[in-house]
């Protein structure tokens, strides 16, 4: 078990001190600054190019790793600095993540509609939205569905060409709503990157790239107990999941409450989302400990991918349900959105099964 | 494998001749007549009592067995008699099956709606429809949904009390449509049982109860080759099923074309329905061969139940899709019907997985 690897009482475990943490944080801070430079060079103005998307992803990636390491190894770092830094990094990566999330959600939903209509899948890259500049306030409301002048409508016309009437209308509606949300998120991200709040974070990260504020005792402290604690939080949270049910295919639990009047009916998803975050923290702690010798744990990776899929499908199903509450839609549109909602809840259930399978495999095959 | 049991070249196999077939057919004919008498005594007038339902089920059960044996052991029976008899038995069991099928379909769909709304399940027995006598022509049309005077509406009020608005309206709509269909099927069954066509079948079955029209050579002919051929037709049809896909949970194939414009989009279901019928013929052939020593093969039973569930879920999903095409329904109703349709298509996929599991077990564990 991976836990043994981090067992602080294991006499074979190489001692890893705060110096390793400092090295990891410096490397991530450097990567953050590199990605930021790339993002500015490749068009922060919002042309949505592949380079710009890559740069934003790299920014989020390093922000998450810095923030996660600050959390796991908190006792080894200057507390004032650490507590000031984490919410700012969370704000930044959250703001940067939204645009991509809306784009991916739309792509997932349109692909599902095509699959459900028996027509070929979409090209994998949806069209980038036209930027509205940094004000982010000029886009139309989601119910203005008849004008057909937004970029979303253009995308929908392309992507829904092979769909039948109800599915086509559902696709066009989702395209309008999610493209609008994406455009707003894009503007918000641009605003954020130009804000003094962001510049303060960037300055702090620039300092971190050369100087990590460790506590006096941290340079000789062993990192293993803190990493083991992070893993224990993960295993405890996994133990509380309904894995026995999840391991029975077609248990039909993910769609329970699918027609409930509760606007947030899927409280059952929350523990899985929590495990997703804890699994990420565990992975980052392993990266810190293993340093240059870090290897990809295929099973942890598969488990994490299953939880990402769980989150994506849960959010896509909610978007379909939300679109169905749009006033004055046709019954055929609502019907297609109902099928789509259930399809994505089925994906939620499939992702739980996949997680259970990879998690069990991990416990069984690793001696 | 069960096939070895019926292997005609197996020297250990007990010879079973046409006499066994004659005995089986006489017993089934006697059972048919008993069930018919019971059905008349317990209220063919349509009070829908448990006894009357049991009697109708027993009638169908023996009619299917007689018809199936006539098919499998055709070469041993007088061809004119046999060919005249089978379509009449098929007509009779088909006519009698419809009322029960509509009632079971409604119950399945209302239970699913309750599950999807997070409310407790229904009581298991829906209300029996009020009979319209033997004319079967006085029931309202499915779109006359506002009068609220049919028994269907009463049932819906009871059964949908805990449902949310969209689910409640969907439940009420399905209740009206399927109760109407059930009432018509009930009338049609009563008409059939009073018809001269039925009396001719009953007379033929009465003769069969004492005298089976075997061919001259049948009394000494071995039944095993014909039973083995029936099993071979089954195994060939199973081999043509996409069992590899079905064995991968959450393969998402059952819902493909769920939004297709094709009014009969689920051509993928047909081979499974065909295997269901061939499995039944195989089971009846085993009953003929094994006679009084017949044992229940638990695995065949499980495979058959999975295929029944497959058929029921496929028909329920079609009923939900059909209800969604009712003119002038509210978007919330259509949305709930879309969720319900997808839910039942998931059930179709789950049933295929269950069949694959029981079928594989059969091949692995029986030496």
XYZ file of C-alpha atoms in Angstrom:
734
model
C 0.000 0.000 0.000
C 1.048 3.530 -0.736
C 0.542 4.294 2.931
C 3.507 2.109 3.839
C 5.607 4.175 1.519
C 4.926 7.227 3.666
C 4.875 5.412 6.988
C 6.923 7.636 9.358
C 7.971 4.585 11.409
C 9.365 2.804 8.358
C 13.159 2.551 8.977
C 13.743 2.184 5.224
C 12.161 5.537 4.411
C 14.674 8.097 3.257
C 14.502 11.194 5.477
C 13.103 14.142 3.544
C 13.386 17.534 5.216
C 11.977 21.019 4.757
C 14.738 21.682 2.218
C 12.896 19.388 -0.190
C 9.700 21.361 0.412
C 11.557 24.611 -0.267
C 12.946 23.178 -3.505
C 9.487 22.037 -4.615
C 7.894 25.411 -3.837
C 10.679 27.301 -5.651
C 10.227 25.091 -8.717
C 6.451 25.568 -8.736
C 6.815 29.326 -8.270
C 9.246 29.465 -11.193
C 6.796 27.484 -13.302
C 4.001 29.885 -12.289
C 6.062 32.883 -13.446
C 7.004 31.159 -16.703
C 3.327 30.357 -17.427
C 2.300 33.909 -16.571
C 4.879 35.309 -19.018
C 3.690 32.879 -21.700
C 0.064 33.810 -21.069
C 0.835 37.501 -21.537
C 2.860 36.856 -24.687
C 0.350 34.542 -26.370
C -2.623 36.807 -26.044
C -4.143 37.450 -22.693
C -6.421 39.651 -24.814
C -8.538 36.566 -25.327
C -7.885 35.032 -28.729
C -8.311 31.619 -27.125
C -5.288 30.156 -28.919
C -3.907 26.766 -27.918
C -0.818 28.457 -26.405
C -2.934 30.816 -24.349
C -5.072 27.887 -23.102
C -1.920 25.911 -22.252
C -0.461 28.861 -20.370
C -3.634 29.335 -18.325
C -3.646 25.624 -17.526
C 0.016 25.759 -16.410
C -0.754 28.780 -14.218
C -3.613 26.946 -12.497
C -1.507 23.808 -12.190
C 1.327 25.505 -10.315
C -1.059 27.651 -8.232
C -2.837 24.469 -7.080
C 0.468 22.791 -6.180
C 1.765 25.771 -4.212
C -1.548 26.135 -2.389
C -1.808 22.400 -1.674
C 1.740 22.193 -0.332
C 1.141 25.212 1.886
C -1.842 23.346 3.332
C -0.211 19.941 3.858
C 3.088 21.267 5.247
C 1.584 24.249 7.081
C 3.554 23.722 10.379
C 6.852 24.100 8.499
C 6.039 27.477 6.955
C 5.721 31.000 8.293
C 2.054 31.023 9.361
C 1.217 34.665 8.526
C 2.673 34.390 5.048
C 1.081 31.012 4.462
C -2.386 32.046 5.623
C -2.268 35.205 3.525
C -1.163 33.337 0.439
C -3.578 30.415 0.228
C -6.921 32.255 -0.281
C -5.263 34.425 -2.944
C -4.026 31.374 -4.851
C -7.455 29.731 -4.506
C -9.130 32.885 -5.847
C -6.741 32.985 -8.770
C -6.975 29.346 -9.826
C -10.759 29.372 -9.313
C -11.152 32.451 -11.518
C -8.872 31.059 -14.209
C -10.571 27.638 -14.165
C -14.092 28.815 -14.941
C -13.686 29.642 -18.624
C -12.202 26.251 -19.368
C -14.863 24.536 -17.244
C -17.735 26.103 -19.210
C -16.102 25.242 -22.530
C -15.499 21.629 -21.457
C -19.047 21.340 -20.082
C -20.561 22.506 -23.360
C -18.377 20.128 -25.337
C -19.356 17.226 -23.066
C -23.052 17.997 -23.383
C -23.022 18.475 -27.160
C -21.051 15.251 -27.597
C -23.601 13.459 -25.425
C -26.466 14.893 -27.497
C -24.801 13.632 -30.653
C -24.285 10.207 -29.136
C -27.925 10.117 -28.026
C -29.086 11.120 -31.494
C -26.993 8.449 -33.141
C -25.039 11.030 -35.137
C -21.235 11.257 -35.315
C -19.339 12.982 -32.510
C -18.311 16.599 -32.680
C -14.878 17.902 -33.509
C -13.164 17.973 -30.148
C -12.481 21.727 -29.969
C -15.467 24.034 -29.719
C -15.067 27.496 -31.176
C -13.494 30.087 -28.898
C -15.910 32.790 -27.819
C -15.495 36.324 -29.021
C -14.139 38.321 -26.147
C -16.242 41.129 -24.769
C -13.170 42.911 -23.457
C -12.509 43.281 -19.790
C -15.841 44.747 -18.767
C -17.780 41.499 -18.975
C -21.146 43.198 -18.715
C -22.393 43.521 -22.268
C -23.534 39.983 -23.079
C -27.246 39.216 -23.548
C -29.361 37.397 -20.972
C -29.819 33.630 -21.377
C -33.523 33.972 -22.210
C -32.899 36.201 -25.227
C -32.992 33.105 -27.384
C -34.502 34.393 -30.610
C -32.037 36.994 -31.807
C -29.368 34.589 -32.996
C -26.653 37.239 -32.962
C -24.345 35.857 -30.289
C -21.338 33.760 -31.153
C -22.991 30.938 -29.248
C -25.696 30.680 -31.825
C -23.141 30.393 -34.591
C -21.404 27.555 -32.766
C -24.731 25.832 -32.167
C -25.646 26.008 -35.832
C -22.426 24.201 -36.660
C -22.471 21.686 -33.864
C -26.126 20.749 -33.890
C -26.475 20.303 -37.641
C -26.918 16.539 -37.381
C -29.252 16.572 -34.401
C -32.992 16.008 -34.462
C -35.382 18.773 -33.556
C -35.595 18.367 -29.785
C -31.915 17.553 -29.440
C -30.966 20.401 -31.800
C -32.982 22.917 -29.805
C -31.555 21.596 -26.547
C -28.061 21.856 -28.012
C -28.645 25.402 -29.215
C -30.026 26.421 -25.810
C -27.083 24.902 -23.940
C -24.693 26.456 -26.412
C -26.178 29.915 -25.843
C -26.218 29.594 -22.062
C -22.786 28.039 -21.614
C -21.104 30.207 -24.243
C -22.491 33.237 -22.466
C -21.190 31.944 -19.131
C -17.846 31.188 -20.749
C -17.575 34.630 -22.281
C -18.300 36.209 -18.913
C -15.755 33.941 -17.218
C -13.210 34.926 -19.847
C -13.811 38.609 -19.167
C -13.632 38.015 -15.435
C -10.318 36.181 -15.841
C -8.895 39.046 -17.896
C -10.109 41.520 -15.296
C -8.507 39.423 -12.569
C -5.174 39.227 -14.381
C -5.132 42.996 -14.687
C -6.107 43.671 -11.080
C -3.882 44.936 -8.273
C -4.972 41.872 -6.286
C -3.389 39.667 -8.925
C -0.226 41.750 -9.068
C 0.147 41.320 -5.304
C -0.091 37.513 -5.698
C 2.360 37.522 -8.581
C 4.822 39.568 -6.515
C 4.561 37.097 -3.647
C 5.127 34.173 -6.014
C 8.157 35.970 -7.466
C 9.642 36.203 -3.971
C 8.797 32.534 -3.363
C 10.779 31.539 -6.455
C 13.966 32.556 -4.675
C 13.146 32.513 -0.987
C 10.779 30.135 0.841
C 9.696 31.321 4.331
C 10.377 28.117 6.251
C 10.163 28.097 10.047
C 13.575 27.900 11.803
C 13.230 24.177 12.614
C 11.840 23.192 9.212
C 15.155 22.640 7.425
C 15.853 19.570 9.540
C 12.215 18.461 10.160
C 10.995 15.234 8.527
C 8.200 15.737 5.975
C 6.900 12.158 6.191
C 4.516 12.584 9.164
C 2.737 15.520 7.500
C 2.498 13.675 4.174
C 1.218 10.591 5.982
C -1.437 12.723 7.682
C -2.577 13.981 4.265
C -2.837 10.412 3.063
C -4.764 9.435 6.168
C -7.297 12.202 5.549
C -7.740 10.739 2.073
C -8.136 7.129 3.184
C -10.567 8.155 5.935
C -12.699 10.064 3.435
C -12.605 7.147 0.973
C -13.630 4.752 3.751
C -16.747 6.871 4.308
C -17.790 6.598 0.624
C -20.506 4.064 -0.318
C -17.991 1.942 -2.235
C -19.898 -1.302 -1.779
C -22.860 0.177 -3.636
C -20.618 1.876 -6.187
C -18.988 -1.483 -6.943
C -22.326 -2.984 -7.991
C -22.841 -1.880 -11.597
C -26.181 -0.283 -12.423
C -27.085 0.396 -8.801
C -29.216 3.333 -10.025
C -28.327 5.543 -7.052
C -26.869 8.509 -8.935
C -30.211 9.381 -10.512
C -32.203 9.132 -7.266
C -33.669 12.579 -6.569
C -33.098 13.437 -10.241
C -36.651 14.806 -10.322
C -36.585 16.180 -6.804
C -37.788 19.771 -6.290
C -34.629 20.499 -4.305
C -32.510 22.894 -6.410
C -29.341 21.174 -5.112
C -30.587 17.591 -5.006
C -27.266 15.894 -5.339
C -25.896 16.124 -1.811
C -24.748 12.563 -2.470
C -22.039 14.003 -4.760
C -20.320 16.085 -2.059
C -18.253 13.335 -0.365
C -16.918 12.296 -3.777
C -15.915 15.869 -4.599
C -14.172 16.045 -1.227
C -12.218 12.854 -1.940
C -11.199 14.350 -5.277
C -9.581 17.301 -3.463
C -7.925 15.089 -0.835
C -6.558 12.785 -3.520
C -4.997 15.808 -5.199
C -3.377 16.938 -1.946
C -2.021 13.419 -1.452
C -0.558 13.423 -4.969
C 1.154 16.772 -4.419
C 2.563 15.581 -1.074
C 4.027 12.568 -2.871
C 5.601 14.898 -5.423
C 7.236 16.906 -2.622
C 8.552 13.787 -0.874
C 9.769 11.956 -3.952
C 11.290 15.018 -5.599
C 13.209 14.238 -8.775
C 12.569 10.514 -8.239
C 8.804 11.071 -8.424
C 7.017 8.421 -10.455
C 3.477 8.471 -11.736
C 1.317 6.107 -9.721
C -0.941 4.795 -12.457
C -3.654 3.695 -10.064
C -3.781 7.021 -8.230
C -3.934 8.675 -11.617
C -6.854 6.469 -12.721
C -8.677 7.128 -9.453
C -8.171 10.859 -9.880
C -9.378 10.771 -13.476
C -12.511 8.918 -12.389
C -13.209 11.642 -9.823
C -12.625 14.382 -12.400
C -15.119 12.638 -14.663
C -17.501 12.413 -11.697
C -17.264 16.142 -11.126
C -17.597 17.019 -14.832
C -20.628 14.775 -15.339
C -22.307 16.071 -12.167
C -21.872 19.665 -13.317
C -22.998 18.868 -16.859
C -26.140 17.166 -15.567
C -26.890 20.235 -13.439
C -26.435 22.474 -16.498
C -28.941 20.361 -18.448
C -31.443 20.546 -15.564
C -30.905 24.272 -15.282
C -31.430 24.792 -19.027
C -34.722 22.886 -18.750
C -35.972 25.579 -16.351
C -35.594 28.240 -19.055
C -39.034 29.829 -19.584
C -41.035 29.126 -22.772
C -39.004 26.217 -24.135
C -40.747 23.629 -26.305
C -41.696 20.264 -24.754
C -39.391 18.481 -27.221
C -36.486 20.603 -25.983
C -37.349 19.853 -22.368
C -37.638 16.134 -23.159
C -34.176 16.095 -24.764
C -32.746 17.943 -21.751
C -34.339 15.361 -19.444
C -32.735 12.512 -21.377
C -29.439 14.401 -21.317
C -29.647 15.071 -17.581
C -30.261 11.389 -16.859
C -27.474 10.383 -19.236
C -24.995 12.557 -17.334
C -26.188 11.271 -13.951
C -25.549 7.822 -15.391
C -22.033 9.018 -16.162
C -21.739 10.109 -12.518
C -22.611 6.563 -11.472
C -20.188 5.097 -14.019
C -17.399 7.329 -12.666
C -18.057 6.102 -9.122
C -17.842 2.528 -10.365
C -14.558 3.328 -12.142
C -13.168 4.924 -8.980
C -14.193 1.915 -6.894
C -12.517 -0.425 -9.381
C -9.224 1.461 -9.458
C -9.221 1.979 -5.701
C -9.863 -1.705 -4.986
C -7.182 -2.706 -7.449
C -4.752 -0.474 -5.597
C -5.448 -2.148 -2.287
C -5.390 -5.668 -3.679
C -2.384 -5.686 -5.976
C 0.042 -3.497 -4.046
C 1.479 -5.708 -1.295
C -22.615 -27.494 -20.336
C -26.332 -28.041 -20.639
C -25.776 -28.986 -24.270
C -23.982 -32.179 -23.218
C -27.052 -33.152 -21.308
C -29.009 -33.180 -24.549
C -26.219 -34.531 -26.715
C -27.864 -37.231 -28.901
C -24.576 -39.139 -29.127
C -24.196 -39.309 -25.352
C -24.503 -43.051 -24.464
C -25.492 -42.120 -20.900
C -28.512 -40.144 -22.033
C -31.768 -41.880 -21.198
C -33.814 -42.422 -24.356
C -36.900 -40.227 -24.295
C -39.502 -40.979 -26.969
C -42.618 -39.353 -28.389
C -44.600 -40.894 -25.551
C -42.961 -38.393 -23.193
C -43.983 -35.571 -25.532
C -47.540 -36.891 -25.583
C -47.595 -37.023 -21.803
C -46.289 -33.467 -21.542
C -48.831 -32.118 -24.033
C -51.713 -33.935 -22.299
C -50.645 -32.468 -18.944
C -50.409 -28.944 -20.360
C -53.763 -29.296 -22.095
C -55.345 -30.441 -18.823
C -53.779 -27.455 -17.060
C -55.145 -25.166 -19.789
C -58.678 -26.477 -19.277
C -58.386 -26.183 -15.487
C -57.201 -22.561 -15.769
C -60.005 -21.780 -18.225
C -62.620 -23.180 -15.817
C -61.077 -21.193 -12.950
C -61.040 -18.044 -15.039
C -64.771 -18.405 -15.820
C -65.637 -19.116 -12.201
C -63.598 -16.268 -10.688
C -65.043 -13.547 -12.835
C -64.227 -13.371 -16.470
C -66.565 -10.368 -16.245
C -63.518 -8.384 -15.287
C -63.379 -7.742 -11.567
C -59.607 -8.105 -11.779
C -59.408 -10.281 -8.665
C -56.195 -12.060 -7.757
C -57.769 -15.416 -8.676
C -58.844 -14.144 -12.067
C -55.344 -12.762 -12.715
C -53.788 -16.088 -11.645
C -56.129 -18.013 -13.908
C -55.294 -15.836 -16.910
C -51.601 -16.289 -16.179
C -51.991 -20.071 -15.963
C -53.902 -20.061 -19.265
C -51.112 -18.169 -20.987
C -48.496 -20.352 -19.353
C -49.928 -23.616 -20.674
C -50.750 -22.108 -24.083
C -47.096 -21.032 -24.443
C -45.870 -24.502 -23.469
C -48.158 -26.300 -25.881
C -47.262 -23.908 -28.681
C -43.532 -24.114 -27.930
C -43.533 -27.923 -27.843
C -45.448 -28.051 -31.119
C -42.688 -25.924 -32.624
C -39.672 -27.783 -31.230
C -41.020 -31.297 -31.830
C -42.869 -30.473 -35.069
C -41.593 -33.549 -37.046
C -43.201 -35.895 -34.489
C -46.682 -34.404 -34.756
C -49.407 -34.460 -37.376
C -48.381 -31.444 -39.516
C -51.880 -30.214 -40.481
C -53.093 -30.261 -36.914
C -49.875 -28.719 -35.590
C -49.806 -25.908 -38.151
C -53.439 -25.070 -37.556
C -52.988 -25.022 -33.785
C -49.922 -22.809 -33.271
C -51.172 -19.470 -34.641
C -54.396 -19.886 -32.664
C -52.470 -20.443 -29.420
C -50.201 -17.485 -30.208
C -53.241 -15.272 -30.829
C -54.810 -16.390 -27.568
C -51.775 -15.946 -25.325
C -50.935 -12.648 -27.031
C -54.440 -11.312 -26.458
C -54.500 -12.459 -22.840
C -51.030 -11.063 -22.112
C -51.751 -7.455 -23.054
C -53.863 -6.417 -20.077
C -51.248 -7.656 -17.635
C -48.449 -6.075 -19.669
C -50.029 -2.594 -19.546
C -50.672 -2.882 -15.802
C -47.093 -4.009 -15.133
C -45.699 -1.273 -17.386
C -47.614 1.427 -15.529
C -46.490 0.071 -12.180
C -42.855 -0.025 -13.351
C -42.985 3.553 -14.622
C -44.720 4.981 -11.536
C -42.258 3.195 -9.266
C -39.391 4.647 -11.306
C -40.887 8.146 -11.038
C -41.112 7.758 -7.275
C -37.527 6.544 -7.116
C -36.405 9.497 -9.246
C -38.283 11.929 -7.038
C -36.765 10.506 -3.882
C -40.186 9.550 -2.500
C -41.163 6.119 -1.165
C -42.169 3.384 -3.611
C -45.755 2.710 -4.563
C -47.903 -0.037 -3.153
C -47.171 -2.936 -5.489
C -50.695 -3.494 -6.863
C -52.212 -0.765 -9.013
C -55.981 -0.448 -8.992
C -57.846 -2.711 -11.426
C -59.537 -0.834 -14.250
C -63.284 -0.607 -14.408
C -64.455 -2.928 -17.142
C -66.236 -1.455 -20.113
C -67.983 -4.740 -20.840
C -67.185 -6.828 -23.874
C -67.630 -4.163 -26.508
C -64.344 -2.394 -25.847
C -65.293 0.671 -27.827
C -66.509 3.176 -25.256
C -63.259 4.367 -23.674
C -62.063 7.953 -24.182
C -59.152 8.886 -26.432
C -55.706 9.399 -24.846
C -55.740 13.154 -25.489
C -58.998 13.709 -23.592
C -56.953 14.419 -20.502
C -58.949 17.138 -18.780
C -62.195 15.410 -17.865
C -60.777 13.434 -14.949
C -63.623 10.924 -15.006
C -61.728 7.764 -15.939
C -60.532 5.366 -13.299
C -57.025 6.088 -14.527
C -57.193 9.592 -13.130
C -58.269 8.286 -9.749
C -55.337 5.915 -9.664
C -52.973 8.695 -10.655
C -54.186 10.936 -7.856
C -53.362 8.203 -5.384
C -50.078 7.087 -6.859
C -48.547 10.445 -7.687
C -49.365 12.195 -4.405
C -45.720 12.370 -3.338
C -44.299 13.386 -6.678
C -43.081 16.845 -7.665
C -44.935 18.821 -10.300
C -43.225 17.593 -13.470
C -43.014 14.025 -12.203
C -46.614 14.157 -10.953
C -47.911 15.361 -14.317
C -45.838 12.753 -16.124
C -47.221 10.085 -13.790
C -50.796 11.241 -14.319
C -50.316 11.267 -18.092
C -48.816 7.770 -18.134
C -51.540 6.571 -15.801
C -54.263 7.866 -18.125
C -52.659 6.470 -21.268
C -51.713 3.059 -19.903
C -54.917 2.587 -17.913
C -56.852 3.337 -21.078
C -54.763 0.823 -23.021
C -55.230 -1.686 -20.242
C -58.985 -1.210 -20.173
C -59.131 -1.743 -23.922
C -56.928 -4.839 -23.645
C -59.204 -6.156 -20.914
C -62.254 -5.694 -23.120
C -60.453 -7.278 -26.057
C -59.514 -10.282 -23.908
C -63.119 -10.716 -22.784
C -64.290 -10.463 -26.369
C -61.712 -13.045 -27.394
C -62.754 -15.460 -24.651
C -66.361 -15.211 -25.843
C -65.560 -15.649 -29.519
C -66.157 -18.695 -31.689
C -62.471 -18.575 -32.576
C -61.617 -19.144 -28.929
C -64.174 -21.955 -28.571
C -62.557 -23.713 -31.509
C -59.140 -23.513 -29.781
C -60.582 -24.702 -26.483
C -62.223 -27.673 -28.241
C -58.920 -28.611 -29.849
C -57.116 -28.373 -26.483
C -59.830 -30.538 -24.910
C -59.141 -33.220 -27.522
C -55.383 -32.838 -26.910
C -55.907 -33.551 -23.206
C -56.815 -37.118 -24.065
C -55.349 -37.763 -27.512
C -52.105 -36.346 -28.933
C -51.808 -36.610 -32.764
C -48.320 -38.111 -32.963
C -46.961 -39.360 -36.298
C -46.826 -43.181 -36.614
C -43.046 -43.337 -35.963
C -43.042 -40.798 -33.108
C -43.766 -43.191 -30.259
C -40.345 -44.802 -30.660
C -38.432 -41.730 -31.967
C -35.815 -40.127 -29.721
C -36.619 -36.548 -28.645
C -33.032 -35.596 -27.880
C -31.961 -34.501 -31.386
C -34.905 -32.083 -31.690
C -34.310 -30.710 -28.180
C -30.597 -30.344 -28.988
C -31.490 -28.429 -32.146
C -33.611 -26.032 -30.054
C -30.685 -25.485 -27.737
C -28.363 -24.945 -30.670
C -30.660 -22.242 -32.060
C -30.422 -20.582 -28.628
C -26.632 -20.787 -28.324
C -26.208 -19.539 -31.907
C -28.423 -16.539 -31.179
C -26.592 -15.816 -27.921
C -23.247 -16.034 -29.737
C -24.457 -13.282 -32.084
C -25.260 -10.933 -29.153
C -22.758 -8.167 -28.283
C -21.917 -9.859 -24.974
C -18.414 -8.414 -24.758
C -19.861 -4.902 -24.722
C -22.716 -5.925 -22.429
C -20.173 -7.294 -19.944
C -18.543 -3.873 -19.587
C -20.661 -1.968 -17.077
C -21.806 1.499 -18.121
C -21.053 0.973 -21.787
C -23.789 3.530 -22.592
C -24.981 1.679 -25.685
C -28.622 1.178 -24.696
C -29.381 4.903 -24.817
C -27.665 5.485 -28.164
C -30.345 6.724 -30.586
C -32.504 7.631 -27.573
C -33.131 11.001 -29.222
C -33.202 9.651 -32.741
C -36.121 10.711 -34.980
C -36.699 7.069 -35.904
C -40.023 6.020 -34.314
C -38.576 2.544 -33.677
C -35.003 3.507 -32.816
C -34.147 0.492 -30.757
C -33.416 -2.090 -33.422
C -30.549 -3.053 -31.102
C -33.133 -4.633 -28.771
C -34.461 -7.152 -31.324
C -31.717 -9.823 -31.026
C -32.171 -9.818 -27.247
C -35.927 -10.275 -27.584
C -35.258 -13.144 -29.972
C -32.906 -14.832 -27.475
C -35.615 -14.448 -24.838
C -38.013 -16.480 -26.990
C -35.377 -19.108 -27.864
C -34.432 -19.467 -24.200
C -38.066 -20.127 -23.404
C -38.293 -22.810 -26.112
C -35.133 -24.413 -24.737
C -36.596 -24.435 -21.216
C -39.821 -26.076 -22.439
C -37.858 -28.694 -24.378
C -35.963 -29.507 -21.170
C -39.281 -29.906 -19.370
C -40.473 -32.359 -22.025
C -37.252 -34.390 -21.879
C -36.832 -34.430 -18.118
C -40.501 -35.094 -17.371
C -41.219 -35.659 -13.697
C -37.496 -35.420 -12.938
C -37.336 -31.849 -14.263
C -35.274 -29.560 -12.070
C -35.096 -25.805 -12.143
C -31.820 -24.669 -13.687
C -31.131 -21.609 -11.567
C -28.802 -20.074 -14.117
C -31.213 -20.479 -17.013
C -33.874 -18.988 -14.780
C -31.690 -15.976 -13.960
C -30.838 -15.504 -17.639
C -34.530 -15.656 -18.528
C -35.446 -13.169 -15.811
C -32.797 -10.764 -17.069
C -34.306 -10.983 -20.555
C -37.825 -10.420 -19.206
C -36.532 -7.336 -17.413
C -34.877 -6.264 -20.673
C -38.177 -6.530 -22.524
C -40.178 -4.793 -19.784
C -37.723 -1.887 -19.491
C -37.536 -1.488 -23.289
C -41.332 -1.297 -23.531
C -41.585 1.053 -20.550
C -39.000 3.400 -22.055
C -40.974 3.416 -25.307
C -44.159 4.251 -23.389
C -42.413 7.223 -21.740
C -41.149 8.445 -25.126
C -44.596 8.010 -26.625
C -46.255 9.932 -23.775
C -43.793 12.791 -24.384
C -45.249 13.140 -27.897
C -48.699 13.942 -26.472
C -49.713 17.384 -27.770
C -49.797 20.411 -25.468
C -47.926 18.930 -22.481
C -45.956 21.255 -20.208
C -42.143 21.405 -20.571
C -41.755 20.124 -16.982
C -43.830 17.053 -17.892
C -41.747 16.455 -21.011
C -38.528 16.861 -18.999
C -39.661 14.268 -16.441
C -40.613 11.881 -19.257
C -37.168 12.368 -20.797
C -35.479 11.496 -17.502
C -37.799 8.509 -17.173
C -37.119 7.317 -20.712
C -33.359 7.451 -20.126
C -33.754 5.729 -16.762
C -35.554 2.813 -18.390
C -32.981 2.587 -21.173
C -30.362 2.293 -18.399
C -32.458 -0.553 -17.053
C -32.251 -2.140 -20.514
C -28.464 -1.869 -20.348
C -28.435 -3.217 -16.786
C -30.530 -6.205 -17.870
C -28.071 -6.992 -20.667
C -25.237 -6.880 -18.161
C -27.190 -9.216 -15.831
C -27.833 -11.619 -18.709
C -24.158 -11.591 -19.688
C -23.143 -12.304 -16.081
C -25.500 -15.241 -15.631
C -24.706 -16.633 -19.066
C -20.944 -16.496 -18.506
C -21.333 -18.106 -15.084
C -23.221 -20.927 -16.757
C -20.445 -21.587 -19.230
C -17.668 -21.342 -16.664
C -19.047 -23.289 -13.742
C -20.845 -26.136 -15.532
C -18.110 -28.572 -16.640
